[in-house]
């Protein structure tokens, strides 16, 4: 088990919080909450050791190009593939941006 | 309607997550979750053993109403650690039942619904999980004297170990064809009894003994229905309103007498049903 943290630039705080997914085989849970303006912080707890580079690449691809709302992301991962991770995060982004 | 259409239009209960199940059962707008994931009351033991914990420890508890009747619902998330009962997840269920008990004692009727998908105690938390399961047992017995405590085993995990005792203590137990209920899981029995007697990979065989249909036809479950949100919701709405004058667990003398009749020969599902045929008469 490893704990890895990341930080990216962001816009205004998100309006809502949400939870998506489950810490089940090949899946992960993502807790999204509003953060201080301008900061997107991510804390990943993963069952897969040595996966830091994979998370870094995925998040850089997602968050350095587009400016997302300022959020705190807590990710509890049980061996999700990058595809599943991205789907879950996008599912969460949709929920926090809903009115 | 053709079978395919029926299948496509059916809303599966089994496929829903614990939180979605509660939302589907409660009256629209009535759901209030207690100790939700953002309260972050996680297992303090899993991380120490290198296992990723879940924010709600795999149990969702909510207050609300079903067809206007006040209830508390606790649902176990079978996908997280096999729905196992740890210190926190077990305490959440026990406390939910105890709060309902307090309401009833104060004159506010509140029934309980337990959505059970669990392999039993979480081995990493050993005695703490077992103690919580014992708390759940005694809370069910206390609460059912006031209001119905409805157990639901929909599948696909089933309900095993100490929590199968909790299921048996409920005033009513609802199962589906996908459900399994048993004290020991198939692999544990195979390990103890040997492959020739109990092959855990033989799914039809396993379901013929511990599956929902068998449990229902041998009188060990009270309601049997197919995997549909609407049907399960209707059944529960009916059950939380009804009273059961005698509980199955009060009939232990009958069960013991029947069990003593079983010989050492290989049991069959038919023989089990035969042994328990008169149960309904006993319960009336």
Coordinates of C-alpha atoms in Angstrom, one line a residue:
Chain A
X1 CA 0.0 0.0 0.0
X2 CA 1.3 3.5 -0.9
X3 CA 0.1 7.0 -0.3
X4 CA 1.0 9.6 -3.0
X5 CA 0.0 13.3 -3.1
X6 CA -0.3 15.7 -6.0
X7 CA -1.2 19.3 -6.5
X8 CA -2.4 21.2 -9.6
X9 CA -3.7 24.7 -10.5
X10 CA -7.4 25.1 -10.5
X11 CA -10.2 27.7 -10.8
X12 CA -12.9 28.7 -8.3
X13 CA -14.0 26.1 -5.6
X14 CA -16.4 23.5 -6.7
X15 CA -20.0 24.0 -5.6
X16 CA -20.7 20.5 -4.4
X17 CA -19.0 17.4 -3.0
X18 CA -19.6 13.8 -4.2
X19 CA -18.5 10.2 -3.8
X20 CA -18.1 7.8 -6.7
X21 CA -17.0 4.2 -6.9
X22 CA -16.0 1.6 -4.3
X23 CA -12.8 0.1 -2.9
X24 CA -13.5 -3.2 -4.7
X25 CA -11.4 -5.3 -6.9
X26 CA -10.3 -3.3 -10.0
X27 CA -12.2 -0.3 -8.8
X28 CA -11.6 2.8 -6.6
X29 CA -13.5 5.3 -4.6
X30 CA -13.1 9.1 -5.2
X31 CA -14.2 11.6 -2.7
X32 CA -14.4 15.1 -4.1
X33 CA -14.8 18.2 -1.9
X34 CA -14.5 22.0 -2.5
X35 CA -11.0 23.3 -1.8
X36 CA -9.4 26.8 -1.4
X37 CA -9.6 28.8 -4.6
X38 CA -6.9 28.0 -7.2
X39 CA -5.8 24.6 -5.8
X40 CA -6.6 21.1 -6.9
X41 CA -5.0 18.7 -4.4
X42 CA -5.1 14.9 -4.7
X43 CA -4.3 12.2 -2.1
X44 CA -4.1 8.7 -3.5
X45 CA -4.0 5.6 -1.3
X46 CA -3.4 2.7 -3.5
X47 CA -3.0 -1.1 -3.0
X48 CA -0.5 -1.2 -6.0
X49 CA 3.1 -0.5 -4.9
X50 CA 5.4 1.4 -7.3
X51 CA 2.6 3.0 -9.3
X52 CA 3.5 6.6 -8.7
X53 CA 4.7 7.3 -12.3
X54 CA 1.4 6.0 -13.7
X55 CA -0.7 8.2 -11.4
X56 CA 1.5 11.2 -12.2
X57 CA 1.1 10.7 -16.0
X58 CA -2.6 10.3 -15.8
X59 CA -3.2 13.3 -13.6
X60 CA -0.8 15.5 -15.7
X61 CA -2.7 14.6 -18.8
X62 CA -6.0 15.4 -17.1
X63 CA -5.4 18.5 -15.0
X64 CA -2.5 20.5 -16.5
X65 CA -4.2 21.2 -19.8
X66 CA -7.7 22.2 -18.5
X67 CA -8.5 24.3 -15.5
X68 CA -10.9 22.4 -13.3
X69 CA -12.7 23.7 -10.2
X70 CA -10.7 23.9 -6.9
X71 CA -11.2 20.5 -5.2
X72 CA -9.7 18.1 -2.7
X73 CA -9.7 14.6 -4.2
X74 CA -9.3 11.6 -1.9
X75 CA -8.7 8.5 -3.9
X76 CA -8.8 5.0 -2.3
X77 CA -7.7 2.6 -5.0
X78 CA -7.9 -1.2 -5.2
X79 CA -6.0 -1.9 -8.4
X80 CA -8.1 0.2 -10.9
X81 CA -6.6 0.5 -14.4
X82 CA -5.9 4.1 -15.6
X83 CA -9.0 3.8 -17.8
X84 CA -11.2 3.1 -14.8
X85 CA -9.6 5.9 -12.8
X86 CA -10.3 8.4 -15.5
X87 CA -13.9 7.3 -15.9
X88 CA -14.5 7.5 -12.2
X89 CA -13.0 11.0 -11.9
X90 CA -15.0 12.2 -14.9
X91 CA -18.1 10.7 -13.3
X92 CA -17.4 12.7 -10.2
X93 CA -16.6 15.9 -12.1
X94 CA -20.0 15.6 -13.7
X95 CA -21.7 15.2 -10.3
X96 CA -19.9 18.2 -8.6
X97 CA -20.7 20.5 -11.5
X98 CA -24.5 19.5 -11.6
X99 CA -26.8 22.1 -10.1
Chain B
X1 CA -43.5 -9.2 -23.3
X2 CA -40.7 -11.4 -24.6
X3 CA -38.1 -12.7 -22.2
X4 CA -35.5 -10.4 -23.6
X5 CA -37.7 -7.3 -23.3
X6 CA -38.6 -8.3 -19.8
X7 CA -34.9 -8.7 -18.9
X8 CA -34.0 -5.3 -20.5
X9 CA -36.8 -3.5 -18.6
X10 CA -36.1 -5.1 -15.3
X11 CA -34.4 -3.0 -12.7
X12 CA -31.9 -5.2 -10.9
X13 CA -31.5 -4.8 -7.2
X14 CA -28.5 -7.1 -7.0
X15 CA -26.5 -4.8 -9.3
X16 CA -27.0 -1.7 -7.2
X17 CA -24.4 -0.5 -4.7
X18 CA -25.2 -0.3 -1.0
X19 CA -26.0 3.4 -1.2
X20 CA -28.1 3.0 -4.4
X21 CA -30.1 0.2 -2.8
X22 CA -31.1 2.3 0.2
X23 CA -32.0 5.2 -2.1
X24 CA -34.1 2.9 -4.2
X25 CA -36.0 1.6 -1.2
X26 CA -36.7 4.8 0.7
X27 CA -39.5 7.3 -0.2
X28 CA -38.2 10.0 -2.5
X29 CA -36.5 12.8 -0.5
X30 CA -36.7 11.0 2.8
X31 CA -33.2 9.6 2.9
X32 CA -30.8 11.0 5.5
X33 CA -27.4 9.2 5.7
X34 CA -25.8 8.9 9.2
X35 CA -22.0 8.8 9.4
X36 CA -21.5 9.2 5.7
X37 CA -18.2 8.8 3.8
X38 CA -17.3 12.5 4.4
X39 CA -17.3 11.9 8.1
X40 CA -14.4 9.5 7.4
X41 CA -14.9 7.1 10.1
X42 CA -12.8 4.4 8.5
X43 CA -11.3 1.2 9.8
X44 CA -8.3 2.1 11.9
X45 CA -6.9 -1.5 11.4
X46 CA -6.8 -2.1 7.7
X47 CA -4.2 0.6 6.9
X48 CA -1.8 -0.9 9.6
X49 CA -2.0 -4.2 7.7
X50 CA -1.3 -2.6 4.3
X51 CA -4.9 -2.8 3.1
X52 CA -6.7 0.2 1.6
X53 CA -9.7 1.3 3.7
X54 CA -12.9 2.7 2.5
X55 CA -14.3 6.1 3.7
X56 CA -17.6 4.5 5.0
X57 CA -16.0 1.2 6.0
X58 CA -18.4 -0.6 3.6
X59 CA -21.6 0.1 5.5
X60 CA -24.2 2.7 4.7
X61 CA -26.7 3.7 7.3
X62 CA -29.7 6.0 6.6
X63 CA -32.9 7.1 8.2
X64 CA -36.0 7.7 6.2
X65 CA -39.4 6.2 5.4
X66 CA -40.8 3.3 3.3
X67 CA -44.4 3.9 2.2
X68 CA -44.7 6.5 5.0
X69 CA -43.4 4.2 7.7
X70 CA -40.3 5.5 9.7
X71 CA -37.3 3.1 9.2
X72 CA -33.6 2.9 9.6
X73 CA -31.8 1.0 6.8
X74 CA -28.3 -0.4 7.0
X75 CA -26.7 -1.7 3.8
X76 CA -23.5 -3.6 3.5
X77 CA -21.3 -3.0 0.4
X78 CA -20.4 -6.5 -0.7
X79 CA -17.7 -5.3 -3.1
X80 CA -15.5 -3.9 -0.3
X81 CA -13.6 -6.6 1.5
X82 CA -16.4 -9.1 0.8
X83 CA -18.8 -7.1 2.9
X84 CA -16.9 -8.2 6.0
X85 CA -17.8 -6.9 9.4
X86 CA -15.0 -4.9 11.1
X87 CA -15.0 -2.8 14.2
X88 CA -16.4 0.3 12.5
X89 CA -18.8 -1.3 10.0
X90 CA -20.2 -3.6 12.7
X91 CA -20.6 -0.8 15.2
X92 CA -22.5 1.3 12.5
X93 CA -25.1 -1.4 12.1
X94 CA -25.4 -2.1 15.8
X95 CA -25.7 1.6 16.7
X96 CA -28.3 2.1 13.9
X97 CA -30.4 -0.6 15.5
X98 CA -29.9 0.7 19.0
X99 CA -31.0 4.2 17.9
X100 CA -34.2 2.7 16.4
X101 CA -34.7 0.9 19.7
X102 CA -34.4 4.2 21.6
X103 CA -37.0 5.8 19.3
X104 CA -39.4 2.9 20.0
X105 CA -38.9 3.1 23.7
X106 CA -39.6 6.9 23.6
X107 CA -42.9 6.1 21.8
X108 CA -41.8 6.8 18.2
X109 CA -42.2 3.6 16.1
X110 CA -39.3 2.9 13.8
X111 CA -38.7 -0.4 12.0
X112 CA -35.3 -1.6 10.6
X113 CA -34.2 -3.0 7.3
X114 CA -30.8 -4.8 7.0
X115 CA -29.4 -5.3 3.5
X116 CA -27.0 -8.1 4.1
X117 CA -24.1 -8.9 1.7
X118 CA -21.4 -10.3 3.8
X119 CA -18.9 -13.1 4.3
X120 CA -19.1 -12.5 8.1
X121 CA -16.4 -11.2 10.4
X122 CA -13.5 -9.3 8.9
X123 CA -10.5 -11.6 9.7
X124 CA -8.1 -8.6 9.9
X125 CA -10.2 -7.2 12.8
X126 CA -10.9 -10.6 14.4
X127 CA -12.5 -10.2 17.9
X128 CA -13.5 -6.6 17.4
X129 CA -15.6 -7.6 14.5
X130 CA -17.0 -10.6 16.4
X131 CA -17.9 -8.3 19.3
X132 CA -19.7 -6.0 16.9
X133 CA -21.7 -8.9 15.4
X134 CA -22.7 -10.0 18.9
X135 CA -24.0 -6.4 19.5
X136 CA -26.0 -6.6 16.2
X137 CA -27.5 -9.9 17.4
X138 CA -28.7 -8.5 20.7
X139 CA -29.9 -5.3 19.1
X140 CA -32.0 -7.2 16.6
X141 CA -33.6 -9.3 19.3
X142 CA -34.4 -6.2 21.4
X143 CA -35.8 -4.2 18.5
X144 CA -37.9 -6.9 17.0
X145 CA -40.0 -7.0 20.2
X146 CA -41.2 -3.4 19.2
X147 CA -41.0 -3.3 15.4
X148 CA -40.2 -5.5 12.5
X149 CA -36.5 -6.0 11.7
X150 CA -36.4 -7.1 8.1
X151 CA -33.4 -8.9 6.7
X152 CA -32.7 -8.9 3.0
X153 CA -30.2 -11.1 1.2
X154 CA -30.3 -10.3 -2.5
X155 CA -26.9 -11.5 -3.6
X156 CA -24.5 -11.8 -5.1
X157 CA -22.3 -12.1 -2.0
X158 CA -24.8 -13.8 0.2
X159 CA -24.8 -13.9 4.0
X160 CA -22.4 -16.0 6.0
X161 CA -20.7 -16.5 9.3
X162 CA -22.0 -14.6 12.3
X163 CA -24.1 -12.4 10.1
X164 CA -26.1 -15.4 8.9
X165 CA -27.2 -15.7 12.6
X166 CA -28.2 -12.0 12.4
X167 CA -30.3 -12.9 9.3
X168 CA -31.9 -15.8 11.1
X169 CA -32.8 -13.5 14.1
X170 CA -34.6 -11.0 11.9
X171 CA -38.4 -11.0 12.2
X172 CA -38.6 -11.6 8.5
X173 CA -36.0 -12.7 6.0
X174 CA -36.4 -11.9 2.3
X175 CA -34.2 -13.7 -0.3
X176 CA -33.8 -13.9 -4.1
X177 CA -32.7 -16.7 -6.3
X178 CA -29.2 -15.2 -6.4
X179 CA -28.9 -15.2 -2.6
X180 CA -27.1 -17.7 -0.5
X181 CA -27.4 -18.0 3.3
X182 CA -25.2 -20.3 5.4
X183 CA -23.2 -20.4 8.6
X184 CA -20.0 -21.5 6.7
X185 CA -19.1 -20.5 3.2
X186 CA -18.6 -23.3 0.6
X187 CA -14.8 -23.2 0.7
X188 CA -14.7 -23.5 4.5
X189 CA -17.0 -26.6 4.3
X190 CA -15.0 -28.1 1.5
X191 CA -11.8 -27.7 3.5
X192 CA -13.4 -29.4 6.6
X193 CA -15.6 -32.1 4.9
X194 CA -13.5 -32.9 1.9
X195 CA -14.0 -32.4 -1.8
X196 CA -16.0 -35.6 -2.3
X197 CA -18.7 -34.5 0.2
X198 CA -18.8 -30.8 -0.7
X199 CA -17.3 -29.4 -3.9
X200 CA -17.3 -25.6 -3.5
X201 CA -16.8 -25.1 -7.3
X202 CA -20.0 -27.0 -8.1
X203 CA -22.3 -24.0 -8.2
X204 CA -25.7 -25.8 -8.9
X205 CA -24.8 -28.1 -5.9
X206 CA -23.9 -25.1 -3.6
X207 CA -27.1 -23.2 -4.5
X208 CA -29.2 -26.4 -4.1
X209 CA -28.3 -26.4 -0.4
X210 CA -27.7 -22.7 0.5
X211 CA -29.5 -20.8 -2.3
X212 CA -32.4 -18.5 -1.7
X213 CA -35.0 -20.9 -3.2
X214 CA -33.9 -23.8 -1.1
X215 CA -33.8 -21.6 2.1
X216 CA -37.3 -20.4 1.3
X217 CA -38.8 -23.8 0.5
X218 CA -37.4 -25.3 3.6
X219 CA -38.9 -22.5 5.7
X220 CA -35.7 -20.7 6.6
X221 CA -36.6 -17.6 4.7
X222 CA -40.0 -15.9 4.7
X223 CA -40.1 -14.2 1.3
X224 CA -38.7 -15.2 -2.0
X225 CA -38.8 -13.1 -5.1
X226 CA -36.8 -12.4 -8.3
X227 CA -34.2 -9.7 -8.6
X228 CA -36.3 -6.6 -9.2
X229 CA -36.2 -3.2 -7.4
X230 CA -39.9 -2.8 -7.7
X231 CA -40.8 -6.2 -6.3
X232 CA -38.3 -6.1 -3.5
X233 CA -39.5 -2.6 -2.6
X234 CA -43.2 -3.7 -2.5
X235 CA -42.4 -6.8 -0.3
X236 CA -40.4 -4.7 2.2
X237 CA -43.1 -2.0 2.3
X238 CA -45.5 -4.8 3.3
X239 CA -43.2 -6.4 5.8
X240 CA -42.4 -3.3 7.7
X241 CA -46.1 -2.8 8.3
X242 CA -46.9 -6.3 9.5
X243 CA -46.3 -8.0 12.8
X244 CA -45.0 -11.5 13.4
X245 CA -46.3 -12.9 16.7
X246 CA -43.6 -15.6 16.9
X247 CA -40.1 -15.6 15.7
X248 CA -38.3 -18.4 13.9
X249 CA -35.4 -18.3 16.4
X250 CA -37.9 -19.1 19.2
X251 CA -38.6 -22.4 17.5
X252 CA -35.2 -23.8 18.3
X253 CA -36.6 -26.9 20.0
X254 CA -38.5 -27.9 16.9
X255 CA -35.3 -27.4 14.8
X256 CA -33.2 -29.4 17.2
X257 CA -35.8 -32.3 17.1
X258 CA -35.7 -32.2 13.3
X259 CA -32.0 -32.1 13.2
X260 CA -31.6 -35.1 15.4
X261 CA -33.6 -37.1 12.8
X262 CA -30.9 -36.5 10.2
X263 CA -28.7 -39.5 9.8
X264 CA -24.9 -39.6 9.0
X265 CA -25.7 -40.3 5.3
X266 CA -24.9 -37.7 2.6
X267 CA -27.6 -35.0 2.9
X268 CA -29.6 -34.0 -0.1
X269 CA -31.6 -30.8 -0.7
X270 CA -34.8 -32.8 -0.8
X271 CA -34.1 -34.4 2.6
X272 CA -33.5 -30.9 4.1
X273 CA -36.9 -29.7 2.8
X274 CA -38.5 -32.9 4.1
X275 CA -37.1 -32.4 7.6
X276 CA -38.4 -28.8 7.9
X277 CA -41.8 -29.3 6.1
X278 CA -43.9 -28.6 9.2
X279 CA -42.2 -25.3 10.0
X280 CA -44.9 -23.0 8.8
X281 CA -47.4 -24.8 11.0
X282 CA -45.0 -24.3 13.9
X283 CA -44.8 -20.6 13.3
X284 CA -48.6 -20.1 13.1

